[in-house]
Coordinates of C-alpha atoms and ligand atoms in Angstrom, one line a residue:
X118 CA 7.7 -12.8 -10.8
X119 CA 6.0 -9.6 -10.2
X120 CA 4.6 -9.4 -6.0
X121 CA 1.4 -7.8 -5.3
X122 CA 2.1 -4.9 -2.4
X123 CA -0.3 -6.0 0.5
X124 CA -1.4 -2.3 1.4
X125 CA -4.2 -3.3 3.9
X126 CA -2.1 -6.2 5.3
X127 CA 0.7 -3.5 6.1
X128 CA -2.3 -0.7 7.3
X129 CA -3.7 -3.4 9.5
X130 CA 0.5 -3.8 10.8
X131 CA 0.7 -0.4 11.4
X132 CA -2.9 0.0 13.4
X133 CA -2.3 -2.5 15.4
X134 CA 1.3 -0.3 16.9
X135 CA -1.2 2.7 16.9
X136 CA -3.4 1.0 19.0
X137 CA -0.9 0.0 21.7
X138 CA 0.2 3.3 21.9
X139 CA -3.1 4.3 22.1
X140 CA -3.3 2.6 24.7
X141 CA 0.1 3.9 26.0
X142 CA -0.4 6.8 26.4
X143 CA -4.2 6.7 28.2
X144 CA -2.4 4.3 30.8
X145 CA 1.0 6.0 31.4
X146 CA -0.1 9.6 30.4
X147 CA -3.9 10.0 31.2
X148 CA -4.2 11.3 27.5
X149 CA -6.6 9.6 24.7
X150 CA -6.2 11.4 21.6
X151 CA -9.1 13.3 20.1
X152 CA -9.7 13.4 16.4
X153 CA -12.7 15.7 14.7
X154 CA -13.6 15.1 10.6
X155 CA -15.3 18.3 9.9
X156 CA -17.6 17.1 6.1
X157 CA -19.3 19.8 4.4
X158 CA -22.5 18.5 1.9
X159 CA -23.6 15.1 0.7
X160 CA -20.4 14.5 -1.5
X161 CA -21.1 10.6 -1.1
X162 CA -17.5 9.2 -2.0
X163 CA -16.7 11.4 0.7
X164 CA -18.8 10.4 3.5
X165 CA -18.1 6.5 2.7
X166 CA -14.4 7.7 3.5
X167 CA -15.0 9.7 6.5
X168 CA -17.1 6.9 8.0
X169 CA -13.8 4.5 7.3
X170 CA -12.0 7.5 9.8
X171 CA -14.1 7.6 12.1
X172 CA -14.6 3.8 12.1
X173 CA -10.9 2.9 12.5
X174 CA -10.4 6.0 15.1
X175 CA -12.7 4.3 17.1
X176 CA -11.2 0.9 16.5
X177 CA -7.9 2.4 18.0
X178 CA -9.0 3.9 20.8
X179 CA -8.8 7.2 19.8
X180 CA -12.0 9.8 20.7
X181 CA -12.9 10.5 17.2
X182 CA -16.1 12.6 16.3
X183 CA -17.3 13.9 12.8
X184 CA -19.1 17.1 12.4
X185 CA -21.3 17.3 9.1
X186 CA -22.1 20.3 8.1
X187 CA -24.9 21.4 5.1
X188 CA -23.7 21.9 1.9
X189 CA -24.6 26.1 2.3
X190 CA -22.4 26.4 4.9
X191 CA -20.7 29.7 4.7
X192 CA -16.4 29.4 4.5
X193 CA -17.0 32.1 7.9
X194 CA -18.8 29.2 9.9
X195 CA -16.5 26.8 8.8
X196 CA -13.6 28.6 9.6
X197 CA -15.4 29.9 12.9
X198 CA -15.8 26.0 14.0
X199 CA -12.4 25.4 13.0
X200 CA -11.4 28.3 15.3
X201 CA -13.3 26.7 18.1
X202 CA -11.7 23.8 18.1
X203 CA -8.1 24.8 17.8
X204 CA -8.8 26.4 20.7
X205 CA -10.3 23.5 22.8
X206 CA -7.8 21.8 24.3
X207 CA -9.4 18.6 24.8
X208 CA -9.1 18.3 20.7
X209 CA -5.9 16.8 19.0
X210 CA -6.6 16.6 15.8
X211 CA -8.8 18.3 12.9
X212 CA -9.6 17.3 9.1
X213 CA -11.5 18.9 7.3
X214 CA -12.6 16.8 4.5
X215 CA -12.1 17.6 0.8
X216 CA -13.5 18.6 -1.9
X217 CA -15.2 21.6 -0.1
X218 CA -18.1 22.8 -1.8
X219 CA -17.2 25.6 -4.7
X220 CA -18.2 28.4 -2.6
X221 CA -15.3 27.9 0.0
X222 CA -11.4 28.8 -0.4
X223 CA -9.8 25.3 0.8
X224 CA -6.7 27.4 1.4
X225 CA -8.6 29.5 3.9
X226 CA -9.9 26.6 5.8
X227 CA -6.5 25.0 5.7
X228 CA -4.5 28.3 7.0
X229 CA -6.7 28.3 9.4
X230 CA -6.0 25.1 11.1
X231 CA -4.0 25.2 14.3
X232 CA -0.3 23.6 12.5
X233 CA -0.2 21.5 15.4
X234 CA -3.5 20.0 15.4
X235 CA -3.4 19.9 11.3
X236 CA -3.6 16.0 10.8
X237 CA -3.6 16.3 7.1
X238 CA -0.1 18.3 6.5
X239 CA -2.0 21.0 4.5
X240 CA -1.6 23.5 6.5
X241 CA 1.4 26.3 4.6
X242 CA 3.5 25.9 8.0
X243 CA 3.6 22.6 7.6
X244 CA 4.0 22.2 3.8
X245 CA 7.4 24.6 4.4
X246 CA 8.4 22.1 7.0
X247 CA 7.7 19.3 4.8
X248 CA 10.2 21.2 1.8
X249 CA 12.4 22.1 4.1
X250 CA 13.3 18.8 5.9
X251 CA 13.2 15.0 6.2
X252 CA 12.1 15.1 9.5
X253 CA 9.1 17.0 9.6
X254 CA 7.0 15.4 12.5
X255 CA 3.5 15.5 10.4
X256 CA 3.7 14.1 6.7
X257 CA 0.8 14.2 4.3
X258 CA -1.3 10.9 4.7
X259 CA -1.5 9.4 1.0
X260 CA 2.6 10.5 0.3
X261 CA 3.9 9.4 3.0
X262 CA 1.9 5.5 3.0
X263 CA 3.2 5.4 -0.4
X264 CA 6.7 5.8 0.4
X265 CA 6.0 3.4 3.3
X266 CA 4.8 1.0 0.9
X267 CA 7.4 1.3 -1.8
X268 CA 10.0 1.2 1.1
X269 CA 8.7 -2.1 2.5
X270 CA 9.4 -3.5 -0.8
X271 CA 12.8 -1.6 -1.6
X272 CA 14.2 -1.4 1.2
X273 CA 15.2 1.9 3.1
X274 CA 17.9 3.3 0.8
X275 CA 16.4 4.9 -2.6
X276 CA 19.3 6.3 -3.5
X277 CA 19.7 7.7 -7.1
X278 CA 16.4 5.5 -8.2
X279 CA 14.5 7.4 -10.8
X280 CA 11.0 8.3 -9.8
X281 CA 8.2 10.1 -11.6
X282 CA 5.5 11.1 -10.0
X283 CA 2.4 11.4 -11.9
X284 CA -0.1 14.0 -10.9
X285 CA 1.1 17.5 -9.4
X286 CA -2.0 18.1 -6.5
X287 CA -1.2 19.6 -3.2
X288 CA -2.8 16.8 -1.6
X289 CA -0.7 13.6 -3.2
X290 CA 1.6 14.4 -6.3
X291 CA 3.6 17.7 -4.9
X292 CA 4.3 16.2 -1.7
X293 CA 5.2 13.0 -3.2
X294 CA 7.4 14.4 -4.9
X295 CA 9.6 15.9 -1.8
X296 CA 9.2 13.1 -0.2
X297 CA 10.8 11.2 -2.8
X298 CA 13.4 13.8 -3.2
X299 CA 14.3 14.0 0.7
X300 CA 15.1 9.8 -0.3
X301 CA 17.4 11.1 -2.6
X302 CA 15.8 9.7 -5.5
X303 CA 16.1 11.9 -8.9
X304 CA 12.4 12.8 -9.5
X305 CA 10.0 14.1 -12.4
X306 CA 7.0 15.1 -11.3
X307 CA 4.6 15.1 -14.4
X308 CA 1.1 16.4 -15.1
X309 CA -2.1 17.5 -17.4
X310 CA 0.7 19.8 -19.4
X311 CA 3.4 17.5 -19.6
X312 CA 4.9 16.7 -23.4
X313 CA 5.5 13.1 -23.0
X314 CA 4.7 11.6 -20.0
X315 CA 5.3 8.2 -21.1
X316 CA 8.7 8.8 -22.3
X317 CA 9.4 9.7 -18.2
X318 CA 7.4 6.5 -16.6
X319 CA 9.4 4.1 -19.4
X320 CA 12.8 5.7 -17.4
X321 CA 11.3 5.3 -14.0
X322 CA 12.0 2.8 -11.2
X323 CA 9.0 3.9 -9.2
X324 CA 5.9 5.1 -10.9
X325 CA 3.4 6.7 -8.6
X326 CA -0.3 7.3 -10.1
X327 CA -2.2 10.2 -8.5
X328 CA -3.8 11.7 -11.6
X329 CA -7.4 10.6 -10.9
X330 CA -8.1 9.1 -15.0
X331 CA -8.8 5.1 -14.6
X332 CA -6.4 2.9 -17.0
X333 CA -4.5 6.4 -17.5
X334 CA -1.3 4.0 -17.1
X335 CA -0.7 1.2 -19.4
X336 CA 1.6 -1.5 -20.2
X337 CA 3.9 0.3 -22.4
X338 CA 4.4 3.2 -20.0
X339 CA 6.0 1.2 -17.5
X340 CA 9.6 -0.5 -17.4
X341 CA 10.0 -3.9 -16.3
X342 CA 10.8 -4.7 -12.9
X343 CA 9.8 -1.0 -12.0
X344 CA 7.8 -0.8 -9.2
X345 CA 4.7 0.8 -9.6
X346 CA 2.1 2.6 -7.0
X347 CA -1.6 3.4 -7.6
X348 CA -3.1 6.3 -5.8
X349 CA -6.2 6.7 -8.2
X350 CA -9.7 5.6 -7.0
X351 CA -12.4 5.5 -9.9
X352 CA -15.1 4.3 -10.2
X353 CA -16.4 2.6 -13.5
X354 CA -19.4 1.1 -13.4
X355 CA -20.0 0.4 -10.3
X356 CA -16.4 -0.8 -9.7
X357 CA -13.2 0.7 -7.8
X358 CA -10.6 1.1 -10.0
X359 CA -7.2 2.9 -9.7
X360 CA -4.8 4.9 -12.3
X361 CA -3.1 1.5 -13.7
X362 CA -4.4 -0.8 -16.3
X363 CA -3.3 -2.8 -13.7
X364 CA -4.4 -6.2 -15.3
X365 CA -2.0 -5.3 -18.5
X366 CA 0.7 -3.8 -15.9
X367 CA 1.0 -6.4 -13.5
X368 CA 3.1 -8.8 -15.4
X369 CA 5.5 -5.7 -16.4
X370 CA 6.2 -4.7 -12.9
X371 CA 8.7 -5.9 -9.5
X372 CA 5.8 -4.8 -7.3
X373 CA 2.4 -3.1 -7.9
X374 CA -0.2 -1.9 -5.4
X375 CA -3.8 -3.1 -5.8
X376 CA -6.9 -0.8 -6.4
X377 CA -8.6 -1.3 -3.3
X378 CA -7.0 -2.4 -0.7
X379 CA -3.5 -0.8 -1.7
X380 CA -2.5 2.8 -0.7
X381 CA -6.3 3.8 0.7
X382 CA -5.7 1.8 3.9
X383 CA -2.1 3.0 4.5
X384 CA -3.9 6.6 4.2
X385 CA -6.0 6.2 7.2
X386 CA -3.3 4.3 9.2
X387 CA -0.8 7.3 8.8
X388 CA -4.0 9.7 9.7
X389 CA -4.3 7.7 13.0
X390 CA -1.0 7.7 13.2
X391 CA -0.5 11.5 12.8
X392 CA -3.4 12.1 15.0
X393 CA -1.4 10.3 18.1
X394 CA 1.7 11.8 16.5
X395 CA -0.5 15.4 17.8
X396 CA -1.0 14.3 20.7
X397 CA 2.5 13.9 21.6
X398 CA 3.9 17.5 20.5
X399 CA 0.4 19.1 22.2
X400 CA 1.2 17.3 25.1
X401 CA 5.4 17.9 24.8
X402 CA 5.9 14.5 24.8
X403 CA 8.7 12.2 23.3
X404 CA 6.8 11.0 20.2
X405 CA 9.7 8.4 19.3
X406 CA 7.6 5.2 20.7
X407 CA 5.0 6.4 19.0
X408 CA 6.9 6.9 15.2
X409 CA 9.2 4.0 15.3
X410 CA 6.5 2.1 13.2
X411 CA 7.5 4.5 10.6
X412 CA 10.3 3.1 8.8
Ligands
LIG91 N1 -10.1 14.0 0.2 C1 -9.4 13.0 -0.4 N2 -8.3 12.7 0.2 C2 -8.2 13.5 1.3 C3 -7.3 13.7 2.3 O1 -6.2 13.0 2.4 N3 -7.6 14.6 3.2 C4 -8.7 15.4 3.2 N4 -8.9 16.3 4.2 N5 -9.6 15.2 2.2 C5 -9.4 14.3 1.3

């Protein structure tokens, strides 16, 4: 009996702790966290997403604003805004939405994030921290509401399980990968130059998708009783649909996110949640109410 992984039913969980300590904190601590989207250009995929940020901010309690900016912007404006609001103090948080437009180094914008306000876990400081621990206080969004999501199905202890990871971007597959590692799972993290990546995913007892091709995974890639995660969003005509031929895969599979409502909510809970998660080391503050809905 393969069970469907409730992502937004386990988001909504999670928001709803996020909120209390929202709320925590404005009552015990004066503070309400302050969260700015920086979007540059009319990317339109983009702005529905930044409007679901700003939305559920808002919905939390948290002081969220989103600065849109013209597609010309220069990468020396955007980095000069950034710079302004590392150094306001009444900000907590900045994200600077991706894809930027051609003209502008993401790396740049990224480096130039204050680490401690950098939401997103791009930032080089905080990639190292990332590598170097299990612990790091801010994990990338996508990553770590996967492992969330293949934990509340698993269980806490991954333990020698054999992972591949398919899709090697800064954003979801490379961190995915450590993350999975720092479990102590044995991982293969495959991509565009990869001999055989079906040969891996028939191995594997968690498959992650991040590779951005719909129905790029299908039945006979996956092993049965593996449990398979979908990070892809595609649209085909007209219709979200993630990495997975997911109607072909489903029977196949333990547990399998669904395309929506899968890992894209548990992205913007962790995002709220790293944005309070700010607050707390800003404000030198014991963060551990505030992580404990992390399992
Ligand atoms: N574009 C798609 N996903 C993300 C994300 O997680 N963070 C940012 N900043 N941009 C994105």
């Amino acid at each position: 009996m393969t069970q469907l992984i409730d992502g937004f039913g386990i988001a909504s969980g999670i928001c709803e702790s996020i909120a209390t300590s929202v709320a925590h904190l404005k009552k015990n601590n004066g503070l309400v966290p302050s969260l700015r989207v920086i979007i540059v250009g009319e990317n339109p995929a983009s702005h529905v997403y930044v409007r679901s940020k700003q939305k559920k901010a808002e919905l939390l309690g948290i002081n969220a604003r989103t600065i849109a900016l013209p597609k010309d912007t220069s990468e020396a404006e955007l980095i000069r805004l950034v710079e302004s609001l590392n150094g306001d103090i009444s900000v907590n948080a900045i994200l600077v939405q991706l894809p930027l437009p051609s003209h502008i180094n993401s790396s740049r914008i990224f480096e130039s994030i204050d680490s401690k306000k950098d939401v997103d876990c791009f930032h080089p400081e905080n990639v190292g921290r990332l590598t170097l621990s299990k612990d790091a206080l801010l994990k990338p969004c996508t990553p770590a509401g996967s492992l969330y999501l293949i934990k509340s199905v698993l269980g806490n202890d991954l333990s020698g399980m054999d992972a591949v990871v398919i899709g090697r971007s800064n954003i979801v597959g490379k961190p995915m990968a450590m993350l999975l590692l720092h479990e102590n799972c044995t991982v293969t993290l495959t991509h565009s130059k990869t001999r055989d990546i079906q040969e891996k995913t028939m191995q594997a007892d968690i498959v992650v998708s991040a590779v951005g091709i719909p129905h790029f995974v299908k039945r006979d890639f996956i092993k049965p009783g593996a449990t398979v995660i979908d990070v892809g969003i595609n649209k085909v005509d007209g219709r979200l649909v993630g990495d997975v031929d997911f109607e072909n895969v489903f029977q196949k599979t333990k547990f399998i996110t669904p395309v929506p409502r899968g890992v894209g909510p548990m992205t913007i809970a962790f995002l709220m949640l790293n944005t309070v998660i700010a607050t707390c080391i800003q404000n030198k503050l014991d963060h551990q109410d505030v992580i404990r809905v992390v399992v």
